[in-house]
Structures are given as C-alpha cells and as structure tokens.
Amino acid sequence: MTPVHFTFRSALFLGPMALVFHRTQFLSALLCLGGMKLVQFIAIALWGLPIQSSCWCADLMLMTAFSACDASTGLPLLLATPRTQGTDCLPNLNLLQC
C-alpha cells in the first residue's frame, strides 16, 4: 500500500470516527462531514490522473455541485438551529419535535 492510499484510507476512516466521538456541537458535525467530502473529492481527482481520460471530470463536477448544495443547506440550518432551539448542542436537540 502506497503512502497516498494509506493517507486517504485513514482520512476516510477518521472522518466518521470523529463524527461519532465529537458530535456534541452541530458545527463540529458539519466540519467532519465536510472533511470527509473533501477527502473524497481529492481522491477522485488523483484517481483520474494516471488514466488520462476526461470521463472522470464529470464525477468531479457532480461532486462539486453536491458540495455546493450541501453548503447552501448546511449554513442556514447552522444559523436557524440556535435561534429556534436555543442551543446547537446535538444531544439536547429533539429532532422529532417540529
């Protein structure tokens, strides 16, 4: 296993582990998800370099579009949660209540 493969595999493993262990704040959960998405984006970009084909560019564009949609929904949720619930601590939020 090359160091690049080890780095990406460990980063993809540490992202969900950080999400599990540090899920007290809504912002830290969003940062963990964003880090996992960034590692996937870089991995797809580096995966297409040795192939020298243009078909992997569609995957990058699709992932960029999903990242923009995620950011456009995550930021308003991050701002609206403390206003409506009074806190952004995830254990204190009741997700079943409207």
Short mmCIF file of N, CA and C in Angstrom, two decimals:
data_model
loop_
_atom_site.label_atom_id
_atom_site.label_comp_id
_atom_site.label_asym_id
_atom_site.label_seq_id
_atom_site.Cartn_x
_atom_site.Cartn_y
_atom_site.Cartn_z
N MET A 1 0.85 -1.17 0.00
CA MET A 1 0.00 0.00 0.00
C MET A 1 0.90 1.24 0.00
N THR A 2 0.62 2.12 -0.93
CA THR A 2 1.42 3.33 -1.04
C THR A 2 1.02 4.32 0.06
N PRO A 3 1.88 5.28 0.35
CA PRO A 3 1.54 6.27 1.38
C PRO A 3 0.30 7.10 1.02
N VAL A 4 0.08 7.32 -0.27
CA VAL A 4 -1.10 8.09 -0.67
C VAL A 4 -2.37 7.31 -0.36
N HIS A 5 -2.36 6.01 -0.69
CA HIS A 5 -3.53 5.17 -0.39
C HIS A 5 -3.76 5.08 1.12
N PHE A 6 -2.68 4.95 1.87
CA PHE A 6 -2.82 4.87 3.32
C PHE A 6 -3.39 6.17 3.88
N THR A 7 -2.95 7.30 3.36
CA THR A 7 -3.42 8.59 3.83
C THR A 7 -4.91 8.76 3.58
N PHE A 8 -5.36 8.42 2.38
CA PHE A 8 -6.77 8.59 2.06
C PHE A 8 -7.64 7.59 2.81
N ARG A 9 -7.18 6.38 2.96
CA ARG A 9 -7.97 5.40 3.70
C ARG A 9 -8.06 5.76 5.18
N SER A 10 -6.98 6.25 5.74
CA SER A 10 -7.03 6.64 7.15
C SER A 10 -7.88 7.90 7.32
N ALA A 11 -7.82 8.83 6.37
CA ALA A 11 -8.65 10.03 6.46
C ALA A 11 -10.12 9.69 6.32
N LEU A 12 -10.45 8.75 5.43
CA LEU A 12 -11.84 8.33 5.29
C LEU A 12 -12.31 7.55 6.51
N PHE A 13 -11.41 6.91 7.21
CA PHE A 13 -11.78 6.20 8.44
C PHE A 13 -11.90 7.16 9.62
N LEU A 14 -11.02 8.15 9.69
CA LEU A 14 -11.03 9.08 10.82
C LEU A 14 -12.18 10.08 10.75
N GLY A 15 -12.68 10.37 9.56
CA GLY A 15 -13.81 11.28 9.45
C GLY A 15 -15.05 10.78 10.17
N PRO A 16 -15.52 9.56 9.87
CA PRO A 16 -16.68 9.05 10.62
C PRO A 16 -16.40 8.83 12.11
N MET A 17 -15.16 8.45 12.44
CA MET A 17 -14.84 8.26 13.85
C MET A 17 -14.90 9.60 14.60
N ALA A 18 -14.42 10.66 13.98
CA ALA A 18 -14.52 11.98 14.60
C ALA A 18 -15.97 12.40 14.72
N LEU A 19 -16.78 12.04 13.73
CA LEU A 19 -18.20 12.36 13.80
C LEU A 19 -18.89 11.63 14.94
N VAL A 20 -18.47 10.40 15.19
CA VAL A 20 -19.07 9.62 16.28
C VAL A 20 -18.63 10.15 17.64
N PHE A 21 -17.36 10.47 17.78
CA PHE A 21 -16.84 10.85 19.10
C PHE A 21 -16.99 12.33 19.43
N HIS A 22 -17.14 13.19 18.42
CA HIS A 22 -17.22 14.63 18.67
C HIS A 22 -18.52 15.20 18.12
N ARG A 23 -19.62 14.58 18.44
CA ARG A 23 -20.89 15.03 17.90
C ARG A 23 -21.67 15.89 18.88
N THR A 24 -20.97 16.61 19.71
CA THR A 24 -21.68 17.43 20.69
C THR A 24 -22.20 18.72 20.07
N GLN A 25 -21.46 19.33 19.18
CA GLN A 25 -21.86 20.58 18.55
C GLN A 25 -22.24 20.33 17.09
N PHE A 26 -23.21 21.09 16.62
CA PHE A 26 -23.67 20.96 15.24
C PHE A 26 -22.57 21.37 14.26
N LEU A 27 -21.80 22.38 14.61
CA LEU A 27 -20.73 22.85 13.74
C LEU A 27 -19.64 21.80 13.59
N SER A 28 -19.28 21.11 14.65
CA SER A 28 -18.24 20.08 14.55
C SER A 28 -18.72 18.91 13.70
N ALA A 29 -20.01 18.58 13.77
CA ALA A 29 -20.55 17.52 12.92
C ALA A 29 -20.50 17.92 11.45
N LEU A 30 -20.84 19.16 11.16
CA LEU A 30 -20.76 19.63 9.77
C LEU A 30 -19.32 19.69 9.27
N LEU A 31 -18.39 20.04 10.14
CA LEU A 31 -16.98 20.08 9.73
C LEU A 31 -16.45 18.67 9.45
N CYS A 32 -16.87 17.69 10.23
CA CYS A 32 -16.45 16.31 9.97
C CYS A 32 -17.00 15.82 8.64
N LEU A 33 -18.25 16.13 8.36
CA LEU A 33 -18.83 15.73 7.08
C LEU A 33 -18.15 16.45 5.91
N GLY A 34 -17.82 17.71 6.10
CA GLY A 34 -17.11 18.45 5.06
C GLY A 34 -15.70 17.91 4.83
N GLY A 35 -15.04 17.49 5.89
CA GLY A 35 -13.71 16.88 5.73
C GLY A 35 -13.76 15.58 4.97
N MET A 36 -14.77 14.77 5.25
CA MET A 36 -14.92 13.51 4.51
C MET A 36 -15.19 13.78 3.03
N LYS A 37 -15.99 14.80 2.76
CA LYS A 37 -16.30 15.14 1.37
C LYS A 37 -15.06 15.67 0.65
N LEU A 38 -14.23 16.42 1.35
CA LEU A 38 -13.00 16.95 0.76
C LEU A 38 -12.03 15.84 0.44
N VAL A 39 -11.90 14.85 1.32
CA VAL A 39 -11.01 13.72 1.06
C VAL A 39 -11.51 12.92 -0.15
N GLN A 40 -12.80 12.74 -0.26
CA GLN A 40 -13.35 12.02 -1.41
C GLN A 40 -13.10 12.80 -2.70
N PHE A 41 -13.24 14.10 -2.63
CA PHE A 41 -13.02 14.93 -3.81
C PHE A 41 -11.57 14.84 -4.28
N ILE A 42 -10.64 14.93 -3.36
CA ILE A 42 -9.22 14.83 -3.72
C ILE A 42 -8.89 13.43 -4.22
N ALA A 43 -9.48 12.40 -3.61
CA ALA A 43 -9.22 11.03 -4.05
C ALA A 43 -9.72 10.81 -5.47
N ILE A 44 -10.88 11.33 -5.80
CA ILE A 44 -11.39 11.18 -7.17
C ILE A 44 -10.52 11.95 -8.15
N ALA A 45 -10.05 13.13 -7.75
CA ALA A 45 -9.20 13.92 -8.63
C ALA A 45 -7.87 13.22 -8.88
N LEU A 46 -7.28 12.63 -7.83
CA LEU A 46 -6.00 11.94 -8.02
C LEU A 46 -6.16 10.59 -8.72
N TRP A 47 -7.33 9.98 -8.57
CA TRP A 47 -7.58 8.70 -9.22
C TRP A 47 -7.60 8.85 -10.75
N GLY A 48 -8.08 9.99 -11.22
CA GLY A 48 -8.19 10.19 -12.66
C GLY A 48 -6.92 10.62 -13.35
N LEU A 49 -5.91 11.01 -12.60
CA LEU A 49 -4.67 11.48 -13.23
C LEU A 49 -3.93 10.40 -14.01
N PRO A 50 -3.71 9.20 -13.48
CA PRO A 50 -2.99 8.21 -14.27
C PRO A 50 -3.77 7.69 -15.47
N ILE A 51 -5.07 7.78 -15.43
CA ILE A 51 -5.89 7.27 -16.52
C ILE A 51 -5.79 8.18 -17.74
N GLN A 52 -5.63 9.47 -17.53
CA GLN A 52 -5.55 10.50 -18.57
C GLN A 52 -6.78 10.45 -19.48
N SER A 53 -7.91 10.35 -18.84
CA SER A 53 -9.18 10.35 -19.55
C SER A 53 -10.02 11.51 -19.04
N SER A 54 -10.92 11.97 -19.85
CA SER A 54 -11.75 13.10 -19.44
C SER A 54 -13.08 12.66 -18.84
N CYS A 55 -13.32 11.36 -18.74
CA CYS A 55 -14.62 10.91 -18.21
C CYS A 55 -14.73 11.11 -16.71
N TRP A 56 -13.63 11.18 -15.97
CA TRP A 56 -13.70 11.37 -14.53
C TRP A 56 -13.99 12.82 -14.17
N CYS A 57 -13.89 13.72 -15.13
CA CYS A 57 -14.21 15.13 -14.86
C CYS A 57 -15.69 15.30 -14.53
N ALA A 58 -16.54 14.46 -15.09
CA ALA A 58 -17.97 14.54 -14.79
C ALA A 58 -18.22 14.20 -13.32
N ASP A 59 -17.47 13.25 -12.80
CA ASP A 59 -17.61 12.91 -11.38
C ASP A 59 -17.22 14.09 -10.50
N LEU A 60 -16.16 14.77 -10.86
CA LEU A 60 -15.72 15.93 -10.08
C LEU A 60 -16.74 17.06 -10.14
N MET A 61 -17.31 17.28 -11.31
CA MET A 61 -18.32 18.33 -11.44
C MET A 61 -19.58 17.99 -10.65
N LEU A 62 -19.96 16.73 -10.67
CA LEU A 62 -21.14 16.30 -9.91
C LEU A 62 -20.90 16.44 -8.41
N MET A 63 -19.71 16.08 -7.98
CA MET A 63 -19.39 16.20 -6.56
C MET A 63 -19.30 17.67 -6.14
N THR A 64 -18.81 18.52 -7.01
CA THR A 64 -18.77 19.95 -6.71
C THR A 64 -20.19 20.52 -6.59
N ALA A 65 -21.09 20.06 -7.45
CA ALA A 65 -22.48 20.51 -7.37
C ALA A 65 -23.13 20.05 -6.07
N PHE A 66 -22.87 18.80 -5.67
CA PHE A 66 -23.42 18.31 -4.41
C PHE A 66 -22.83 19.06 -3.22
N SER A 67 -21.56 19.42 -3.30
CA SER A 67 -20.94 20.19 -2.22
C SER A 67 -21.55 21.57 -2.09
N ALA A 68 -21.85 22.19 -3.22
CA ALA A 68 -22.49 23.50 -3.18
C ALA A 68 -23.90 23.39 -2.59
N CYS A 69 -24.63 22.34 -2.96
CA CYS A 69 -25.97 22.15 -2.38
C CYS A 69 -25.89 21.87 -0.89
N ASP A 70 -24.90 21.11 -0.48
CA ASP A 70 -24.72 20.80 0.93
C ASP A 70 -24.39 22.06 1.72
N ALA A 71 -23.53 22.88 1.18
CA ALA A 71 -23.18 24.13 1.87
C ALA A 71 -24.36 25.09 1.92
N SER A 72 -25.16 25.11 0.87
CA SER A 72 -26.30 26.03 0.86
C SER A 72 -27.42 25.58 1.79
N THR A 73 -27.46 24.32 2.16
CA THR A 73 -28.45 23.88 3.15
C THR A 73 -27.86 23.81 4.56
N GLY A 74 -26.59 23.52 4.68
CA GLY A 74 -25.97 23.39 6.00
C GLY A 74 -25.83 24.71 6.73
N LEU A 75 -25.48 25.76 6.02
CA LEU A 75 -25.30 27.07 6.67
C LEU A 75 -26.61 27.62 7.23
N PRO A 76 -27.70 27.61 6.47
CA PRO A 76 -28.96 28.08 7.10
C PRO A 76 -29.41 27.21 8.27
N LEU A 77 -29.18 25.91 8.20
CA LEU A 77 -29.51 25.05 9.34
C LEU A 77 -28.65 25.38 10.55
N LEU A 78 -27.38 25.66 10.28
CA LEU A 78 -26.48 26.03 11.38
C LEU A 78 -26.90 27.34 12.03
N LEU A 79 -27.42 28.26 11.25
CA LEU A 79 -27.87 29.54 11.80
C LEU A 79 -29.25 29.46 12.43
N ALA A 80 -30.13 28.62 11.88
CA ALA A 80 -31.51 28.55 12.38
C ALA A 80 -31.64 27.69 13.63
N THR A 81 -30.76 26.72 13.80
CA THR A 81 -30.89 25.82 14.94
C THR A 81 -30.77 26.53 16.28
N PRO A 82 -29.75 27.36 16.52
CA PRO A 82 -29.70 28.04 17.82
C PRO A 82 -30.83 29.05 18.02
N ARG A 83 -31.32 29.61 16.92
CA ARG A 83 -32.41 30.58 17.04
C ARG A 83 -33.71 29.91 17.48
N THR A 84 -33.99 28.75 16.92
CA THR A 84 -35.26 28.09 17.24
C THR A 84 -35.17 27.21 18.48
N GLN A 85 -34.04 26.52 18.66
CA GLN A 85 -33.90 25.57 19.76
C GLN A 85 -33.23 26.18 20.99
N GLY A 86 -32.52 27.26 20.80
CA GLY A 86 -31.83 27.89 21.92
C GLY A 86 -30.41 27.39 22.11
N THR A 87 -30.02 26.30 21.46
CA THR A 87 -28.68 25.75 21.57
C THR A 87 -28.36 24.99 20.30
N ASP A 88 -27.07 24.78 20.08
CA ASP A 88 -26.67 23.97 18.94
C ASP A 88 -26.03 22.66 19.37
N CYS A 89 -26.21 22.30 20.63
CA CYS A 89 -25.71 21.01 21.13
C CYS A 89 -26.62 19.90 20.61
N LEU A 90 -26.05 18.97 19.90
CA LEU A 90 -26.84 17.92 19.28
C LEU A 90 -27.55 17.00 20.28
N PRO A 91 -26.93 16.64 21.42
CA PRO A 91 -27.68 15.78 22.36
C PRO A 91 -28.92 16.45 22.94
N ASN A 92 -28.95 17.78 23.00
CA ASN A 92 -30.08 18.50 23.56
C ASN A 92 -31.21 18.73 22.58
N LEU A 93 -30.97 18.50 21.28
CA LEU A 93 -31.99 18.75 20.28
C LEU A 93 -32.96 17.60 20.21
N ASN A 94 -34.23 17.93 20.12
CA ASN A 94 -35.26 16.93 19.93
C ASN A 94 -35.64 16.98 18.46
N LEU A 95 -35.16 16.03 17.68
CA LEU A 95 -35.38 16.05 16.24
C LEU A 95 -36.79 15.60 15.86
N LEU A 96 -37.52 14.99 16.78
CA LEU A 96 -38.87 14.56 16.48
C LEU A 96 -39.90 15.66 16.66
N GLN A 97 -39.50 16.74 17.32
CA GLN A 97 -40.41 17.85 17.55
C GLN A 97 -40.32 18.84 16.40
N CYS A 98 -41.45 19.32 15.94
CA CYS A 98 -41.46 20.28 14.83
C CYS A 98 -41.11 21.66 15.33
#
